[in-house]
PDB file of C-alpha atoms in Angstrom:
ATOM      1  CA  MET A  28     -20.648  16.218   2.365  1.00 37.00           C
ATOM      2  CA  PRO A  29     -17.034  17.247   1.725  1.00 41.00           C
ATOM      3  CA  ASP A  30     -15.962  17.829  -1.852  1.00 40.00           C
ATOM      4  CA  LEU A  31     -13.846  15.138  -3.429  1.00 40.00           C
ATOM      5  CA  PRO A  32     -10.173  16.190  -3.415  1.00 45.00           C
ATOM      6  CA  SER A  33      -8.507  17.457  -6.541  1.00 48.00           C
ATOM      7  CA  SER A  34      -5.687  15.115  -7.510  1.00 52.00           C
ATOM      8  CA  SER A  35      -1.980  15.763  -7.704  1.00 52.00           C
ATOM      9  CA  VAL A  36       0.934  13.625  -8.837  1.00 50.00           C
ATOM     10  CA  ALA A  37       4.456  13.675  -7.443  1.00 52.00           C
ATOM     11  CA  SER A  38       7.092  14.965  -9.821  1.00 49.00           C
ATOM     12  CA  GLY A  39       9.323  12.398 -11.507  1.00 53.00           C
ATOM     13  CA  GLY A  40       6.800  10.465 -13.597  1.00 55.00           C
ATOM     14  CA  ASP A  41       4.069   7.962 -12.861  1.00 51.00           C
ATOM     15  CA  PRO A  42       4.835   4.266 -13.644  1.00 56.00           C
ATOM     16  CA  TYR A  43       1.352   3.018 -12.690  1.00 54.00           C
ATOM     17  CA  MET A  44      -0.080   0.780 -15.440  1.00 54.00           C
ATOM     18  CA  PHE A  45      -3.736   0.914 -14.352  1.00 61.00           C
ATOM     19  CA  LYS A  46      -6.360   3.644 -14.438  1.00 60.00           C
ATOM     20  CA  ARG A  47      -7.436   5.560 -11.346  1.00 66.00           C
ATOM     21  CA  ASP A  48     -11.170   5.580 -12.017  1.00 68.00           C
ATOM     22  CA  HIS A  49     -13.965   4.201  -9.824  1.00 73.00           C
ATOM     23  CA  ARG A  50     -13.585   0.687 -11.238  1.00 75.00           C
ATOM     24  CA  SER A  51      -9.915   0.681 -10.333  1.00 75.00           C
ATOM     25  CA  MET A  52     -10.748   1.928  -6.856  1.00 72.00           C
ATOM     26  CA  ALA A  53     -13.188  -0.958  -6.441  1.00 74.00           C
ATOM     27  CA  ARG A  54     -10.480  -3.354  -7.675  1.00 73.00           C
ATOM     28  CA  LEU A  55      -7.984  -2.065  -5.108  1.00 74.00           C
ATOM     29  CA  ASN A  56     -10.499  -2.382  -2.270  1.00 72.00           C
ATOM     30  CA  TYR A  57     -11.449  -5.903  -3.390  1.00 77.00           C
ATOM     31  CA  ASN A  58      -7.781  -6.895  -3.571  1.00 80.00           C
ATOM     32  CA  HIS A  59      -7.301  -5.598  -0.043  1.00 79.00           C
ATOM     33  CA  TRP A  60     -10.104  -7.693   1.431  1.00 86.00           C
ATOM     34  CA  LEU A  61      -9.035 -10.753  -0.566  1.00 84.00           C
ATOM     35  CA  HIS A  62      -5.514 -10.310   0.803  1.00 83.00           C
ATOM     36  CA  ILE A  63      -6.809 -10.102   4.381  1.00 88.00           C
ATOM     37  CA  GLN A  64      -8.991 -13.182   3.890  1.00 86.00           C
ATOM     38  CA  LEU A  65      -5.987 -15.149   2.621  1.00 86.00           C
ATOM     39  CA  PHE A  66      -3.461 -14.036   5.236  1.00 88.00           C
ATOM     40  CA  GLY A  67      -5.680 -13.163   8.184  1.00 92.00           C
ATOM     41  CA  TYR A  68      -3.864 -10.057   9.403  1.00 94.00           C
ATOM     42  CA  LEU A  69      -3.090  -6.408   8.671  1.00 94.00           C
ATOM     43  CA  LEU A  70       0.180  -6.395  10.584  1.00 95.00           C
ATOM     44  CA  HIS A  71       2.133  -9.642  10.837  1.00 95.00           C
ATOM     45  CA  PRO A  72       1.558 -11.321  14.220  1.00 93.00           C
ATOM     46  CA  ARG A  73       5.302 -11.244  14.965  1.00 94.00           C
ATOM     47  CA  ILE A  74       5.296  -7.443  14.873  1.00 94.00           C
ATOM     48  CA  ASP A  75       4.951  -6.128  18.414  1.00 88.00           C
ATOM     49  CA  THR A  76       2.299  -3.423  18.699  1.00 88.00           C
ATOM     50  CA  PRO A  77       1.463  -1.506  21.870  1.00 87.00           C
ATOM     51  CA  ALA A  78      -1.096  -3.181  24.108  1.00 83.00           C
ATOM     52  CA  ASP A  79      -2.515   0.109  25.441  1.00 81.00           C
ATOM     53  CA  ASN A  80      -2.406   3.875  24.994  1.00 77.00           C
ATOM     54  CA  SER A  81       0.573   4.407  27.283  1.00 73.00           C
ATOM     55  CA  HIS A  82       2.782   4.397  24.161  1.00 72.00           C
ATOM     56  CA  ASP A  83       1.770   7.052  21.623  1.00 71.00           C
ATOM     57  CA  GLY A  84       4.787   6.985  19.299  1.00 84.00           C
ATOM     58  CA  PHE A  85       3.910   3.856  17.274  1.00 93.00           C
ATOM     59  CA  ARG A  86       3.640   4.756  13.598  1.00 96.00           C
ATOM     60  CA  VAL A  87       3.006   2.793  10.395  1.00 97.00           C
ATOM     61  CA  ALA A  88       3.702   3.980   6.838  1.00 98.00           C
ATOM     62  CA  ASP A  89       1.608   2.512   4.015  1.00 97.00           C
ATOM     63  CA  ILE A  90       3.384   2.860   0.665  1.00 96.00           C
ATOM     64  CA  GLY A  91       1.271   2.980  -2.501  1.00 92.00           C
ATOM     65  CA  THR A  92      -1.791   3.571  -0.355  1.00 93.00           C
ATOM     66  CA  GLY A  93      -4.187   4.098  -3.315  1.00 89.00           C
ATOM     67  CA  THR A  94      -7.688   4.450  -1.829  1.00 90.00           C
ATOM     68  CA  ALA A  95      -6.246   4.425   1.714  1.00 91.00           C
ATOM     69  CA  ILE A  96      -8.122   1.201   2.419  1.00 93.00           C
ATOM     70  CA  TYR A  97      -5.207  -0.235   4.407  1.00 94.00           C
ATOM     71  CA  PRO A  98      -4.689   2.769   6.733  1.00 95.00           C
ATOM     72  CA  VAL A  99      -8.431   3.027   7.353  1.00 95.00           C
ATOM     73  CA  ALA A 100      -8.730  -0.705   8.094  1.00 94.00           C
ATOM     74  CA  LEU A 101      -5.705  -0.622  10.407  1.00 95.00           C
ATOM     75  CA  SER A 102      -7.091   2.401  12.242  1.00 95.00           C
ATOM     76  CA  ALA A 103     -10.440   0.613  12.677  1.00 95.00           C
ATOM     77  CA  GLU A 104      -8.677  -2.451  14.086  1.00 94.00           C
ATOM     78  CA  TRP A 105      -6.820  -0.275  16.570  1.00 93.00           C
ATOM     79  CA  GLN A 106     -10.052   1.480  17.529  1.00 92.00           C
ATOM     80  CA  ARG A 107     -11.691  -1.878  18.318  1.00 92.00           C
ATOM     81  CA  LYS A 108      -8.771  -2.583  20.661  1.00 91.00           C
ATOM     82  CA  GLY A 109      -9.036   0.839  22.265  1.00 90.00           C
ATOM     83  CA  LEU A 110      -5.725   1.984  20.760  1.00 89.00           C
ATOM     84  CA  THR A 111      -6.457   5.593  19.893  1.00 84.00           C
ATOM     85  CA  ARG A 112      -2.973   7.109  20.000  1.00 86.00           C
ATOM     86  CA  LEU A 113      -1.295   5.067  17.272  1.00 92.00           C
ATOM     87  CA  ARG A 114      -0.831   6.637  13.831  1.00 94.00           C
ATOM     88  CA  VAL A 115      -0.732   5.433  10.219  1.00 96.00           C
ATOM     89  CA  ASP A 116       0.393   7.560   7.259  1.00 97.00           C
ATOM     90  CA  GLY A 117      -0.453   6.675   3.661  1.00 97.00           C
ATOM     91  CA  PHE A 118       1.809   7.648   0.743  1.00 97.00           C
ATOM     92  CA  ASP A 119       1.052   7.471  -2.972  1.00 93.00           C
ATOM     93  CA  ILE A 120       2.490   9.014  -6.109  1.00 92.00           C
ATOM     94  CA  SER A 121      -1.004  10.347  -6.923  1.00 89.00           C
ATOM     95  CA  SER A 122      -3.824  11.661  -4.761  1.00 90.00           C
ATOM     96  CA  ALA A 123      -6.441  10.793  -7.404  1.00 87.00           C
ATOM     97  CA  GLN A 124      -7.878   7.951  -5.303  1.00 87.00           C
ATOM     98  CA  PHE A 125      -7.505   9.568  -1.880  1.00 91.00           C
ATOM     99  CA  PRO A 126     -10.740   9.981   0.089  1.00 91.00           C
ATOM    100  CA  PRO A 127     -11.283  13.505   1.457  1.00 90.00           C
ATOM    101  CA  GLN A 128      -9.213  14.055   4.595  1.00 86.00           C
ATOM    102  CA  ALA A 129     -12.440  14.994   6.396  1.00 90.00           C
ATOM    103  CA  TRP A 130     -13.557  11.371   5.969  1.00 91.00           C
ATOM    104  CA  MET A 131     -10.359   9.973   7.452  1.00 92.00           C
ATOM    105  CA  PRO A 132      -9.938   8.799  11.049  1.00 94.00           C
ATOM    106  CA  GLU A 133      -8.014  11.312  13.168  1.00 92.00           C
ATOM    107  CA  ASN A 134      -4.938   9.081  13.269  1.00 94.00           C
ATOM    108  CA  VAL A 135      -4.680   8.684   9.467  1.00 96.00           C
ATOM    109  CA  ARG A 136      -2.842  11.162   7.225  1.00 95.00           C
ATOM    110  CA  LEU A 137      -2.321  10.921   3.457  1.00 95.00           C
ATOM    111  CA  TYR A 138       0.606  12.325   1.477  1.00 96.00           C
ATOM    112  CA  VAL A 139       1.594  12.563  -2.196  1.00 95.00           C
ATOM    113  CA  GLN A 140       5.006  10.913  -2.468  1.00 95.00           C
ATOM    114  CA  ASP A 141       6.891   8.977  -5.134  1.00 93.00           C
ATOM    115  CA  ALA A 142       8.390   6.049  -3.227  1.00 94.00           C
ATOM    116  CA  PHE A 143      11.221   5.856  -5.762  1.00 92.00           C
ATOM    117  CA  GLN A 144      12.304   9.369  -4.750  1.00 94.00           C
ATOM    118  CA  PRO A 145      13.722  10.440  -1.362  1.00 95.00           C
ATOM    119  CA  PHE A 146      11.222  11.177   1.388  1.00 97.00           C
ATOM    120  CA  ALA A 147      11.222  14.396   3.394  1.00 97.00           C
ATOM    121  CA  PRO A 148      13.887  14.432   6.154  1.00 97.00           C
ATOM    122  CA  GLU A 149      11.279  14.480   8.917  1.00 97.00           C
ATOM    123  CA  LYS A 150      10.001  11.093   7.703  1.00 97.00           C
ATOM    124  CA  HIS A 151      13.401   9.416   8.022  1.00 97.00           C
ATOM    125  CA  GLY A 152      13.553   7.015  10.958  1.00 97.00           C
ATOM    126  CA  ALA A 153       9.975   7.919  11.942  1.00 97.00           C
ATOM    127  CA  TYR A 154       8.135   4.592  11.511  1.00 97.00           C
ATOM    128  CA  ASP A 155       7.931   1.318  13.410  1.00 96.00           C
ATOM    129  CA  VAL A 156       6.487  -0.476  10.362  1.00 97.00           C
ATOM    130  CA  VAL A 157       6.629   0.250   6.632  1.00 98.00           C
ATOM    131  CA  HIS A 158       3.894  -1.635   4.763  1.00 96.00           C
ATOM    132  CA  VAL A 159       4.145  -2.334   0.999  1.00 95.00           C
ATOM    133  CA  ARG A 160       1.950  -4.436  -1.292  1.00 91.00           C
ATOM    134  CA  TYR A 161       1.826  -5.172  -5.027  1.00 83.00           C
ATOM    135  CA  PHE A 162       4.838  -3.140  -6.149  1.00 80.00           C
ATOM    136  CA  SER A 163       6.375  -5.790  -8.408  1.00 76.00           C
ATOM    137  CA  THR A 164       4.821  -4.372 -11.596  1.00 73.00           C
ATOM    138  CA  LEU A 165       6.375  -0.968 -10.835  1.00 77.00           C
ATOM    139  CA  VAL A 166       9.937  -2.117 -10.174  1.00 77.00           C
ATOM    140  CA  LYS A 167      12.617  -2.091 -12.838  1.00 74.00           C
ATOM    141  CA  GLY A 168      16.223  -3.062 -12.321  1.00 69.00           C
ATOM    142  CA  HIS A 169      17.547   0.451 -11.922  1.00 77.00           C
ATOM    143  CA  SER A 170      14.787   1.431  -9.475  1.00 80.00           C
ATOM    144  CA  LEU A 171      14.862  -1.469  -7.008  1.00 85.00           C
ATOM    145  CA  GLN A 172      17.809  -0.338  -4.899  1.00 89.00           C
ATOM    146  CA  PRO A 173      16.604   3.280  -4.511  1.00 91.00           C
ATOM    147  CA  LEU A 174      13.137   2.023  -3.582  1.00 92.00           C
ATOM    148  CA  VAL A 175      14.420  -0.351  -0.891  1.00 93.00           C
ATOM    149  CA  ARG A 176      16.816   2.314   0.397  1.00 95.00           C
ATOM    150  CA  ASN A 177      13.978   4.835   0.684  1.00 97.00           C
ATOM    151  CA  LEU A 178      11.679   2.374   2.481  1.00 97.00           C
ATOM    152  CA  VAL A 179      14.306   1.174   4.939  1.00 97.00           C
ATOM    153  CA  GLY A 180      15.247   4.793   5.587  1.00 98.00           C
ATOM    154  CA  LEU A 181      11.746   5.432   6.961  1.00 98.00           C
ATOM    155  CA  LEU A 182      12.187   2.838   9.706  1.00 98.00           C
ATOM    156  CA  LYS A 183      13.141   3.422  13.298  1.00 96.00           C
ATOM    157  CA  PRO A 184      16.023   1.225  14.528  1.00 96.00           C
ATOM    158  CA  GLY A 185      14.614  -2.309  14.842  1.00 95.00           C
ATOM    159  CA  GLY A 186      11.574  -1.449  12.723  1.00 96.00           C
ATOM    160  CA  TYR A 187       9.810  -3.820  10.321  1.00 97.00           C
ATOM    161  CA  LEU A 188       9.401  -3.773   6.540  1.00 97.00           C
ATOM    162  CA  GLN A 189       6.241  -5.767   5.740  1.00 96.00           C
ATOM    163  CA  TRP A 190       6.203  -6.382   1.975  1.00 93.00           C
ATOM    164  CA  SER A 191       3.692  -8.674   0.250  1.00 88.00           C
ATOM    165  CA  GLU A 192       3.686  -9.703  -3.416  1.00 81.00           C
ATOM    166  CA  PRO A 193       1.647 -12.272  -5.369  1.00 73.00           C
ATOM    167  CA  ASP A 194       3.269 -15.171  -7.215  1.00 69.00           C
ATOM    168  CA  MET A 195       3.195 -13.672 -10.710  1.00 62.00           C
ATOM    169  CA  SER A 196       4.266 -16.954 -12.327  1.00 66.00           C
ATOM    170  CA  SER A 197       0.911 -18.524 -11.361  1.00 66.00           C
ATOM    171  CA  THR A 198      -1.196 -15.694 -12.799  1.00 67.00           C
ATOM    172  CA  LYS A 199      -3.896 -16.759 -15.257  1.00 70.00           C
ATOM    173  CA  ALA A 200      -7.077 -15.346 -16.794  1.00 71.00           C
ATOM    174  CA  THR A 201     -10.280 -17.127 -15.793  1.00 76.00           C
ATOM    175  CA  ALA A 202     -13.694 -16.347 -17.284  1.00 73.00           C
ATOM    176  CA  THR A 203     -16.875 -16.465 -15.225  1.00 74.00           C
ATOM    177  CA  SER A 204     -18.666 -18.135 -18.159  1.00 75.00           C
ATOM    178  CA  PRO A 205     -17.713 -19.538 -21.602  1.00 75.00           C
ATOM    179  CA  SER A 206     -19.246 -16.488 -23.291  1.00 74.00           C
ATOM    180  CA  THR A 207     -17.099 -14.014 -21.345  1.00 73.00           C
ATOM    181  CA  LEU A 208     -14.247 -12.504 -23.348  1.00 71.00           C
ATOM    182  CA  LYS A 209     -10.920 -12.555 -21.543  1.00 74.00           C
ATOM    183  CA  GLY A 210      -8.470 -11.241 -24.123  1.00 73.00           C
ATOM    184  CA  THR A 211      -7.583  -8.147 -22.096  1.00 70.00           C
ATOM    185  CA  ALA A 212      -7.170 -10.208 -18.930  1.00 69.00           C
ATOM    186  CA  GLU A 213      -4.873 -12.622 -20.792  1.00 72.00           C
ATOM    187  CA  LYS A 214      -2.727  -9.714 -21.983  1.00 70.00           C
ATOM    188  CA  LEU A 215      -2.511  -8.412 -18.422  1.00 64.00           C
ATOM    189  CA  SER A 216      -1.619 -11.895 -17.158  1.00 66.00           C
ATOM    190  CA  ALA A 217       1.192 -12.154 -19.726  1.00 70.00           C
ATOM    191  CA  LEU A 218       2.465  -8.717 -18.760  1.00 63.00           C
ATOM    192  CA  MET A 219       2.498  -9.631 -15.066  1.00 61.00           C
ATOM    193  CA  LYS A 220       4.424 -12.827 -15.832  1.00 59.00           C
ATOM    194  CA  SER A 221       7.048 -11.022 -17.891  1.00 65.00           C
ATOM    195  CA  PRO A 222      10.356 -10.567 -16.051  1.00 58.00           C
ATOM    196  CA  ARG A 223      11.194  -7.158 -14.672  1.00 54.00           C
ATOM    197  CA  PRO A 224      14.235  -5.764 -16.542  1.00 52.00           C
ATOM    198  CA  GLY A 225      17.296  -6.223 -14.374  1.00 51.00           C
ATOM    199  CA  VAL A 226      15.389  -7.781 -11.464  1.00 48.00           C
ATOM    200  CA  GLU A 227      16.072 -11.317 -10.375  1.00 50.00           C
ATOM    201  CA  VAL A 228      13.653 -13.035  -7.991  1.00 45.00           C
ATOM    202  CA  GLU A 229      14.538 -16.369  -6.383  1.00 42.00           C
TER     203      GLU A 229
END
């Protein structure tokens, strides 16, 4: 069995409000499967993906990849369709939740990268799809434009930015039973509802 990877964090600070322990990893994986159950897709149906292996340049970037659950799931979906030459790269500010590369499918690569900082030149214009989820708690007014500029800069001409966010205004804490304490969950709910400084959402 490969050793678990030692973690690293991109320079420039880490705005992540949650821990990166095993419970948080389980939470991220649960959120992923809940998201797929609600929406029914990994890539939006309007995004054209190759129908066979004659096209080997199709690439997807997953931003804030965390446990790499999205790249692994997308790779598995492609494998079921016989698409073995497509590639998905996962980026995160920290490698603390990355699985060992030896456990990854051959077409999945993981990189430490702060999405609020410029990406390496070789990544510019390299991707057909840039996938982002659950970034709203990380964005502040001064950081929104650089983030969007960095993400769009990864796209090939005509590429797609697939960005999903929950409706924070509807967030609430729900207990599984009357005896369950939910004070921490209520604090988190209030934090998620609080407006991002300098960010207006309509």
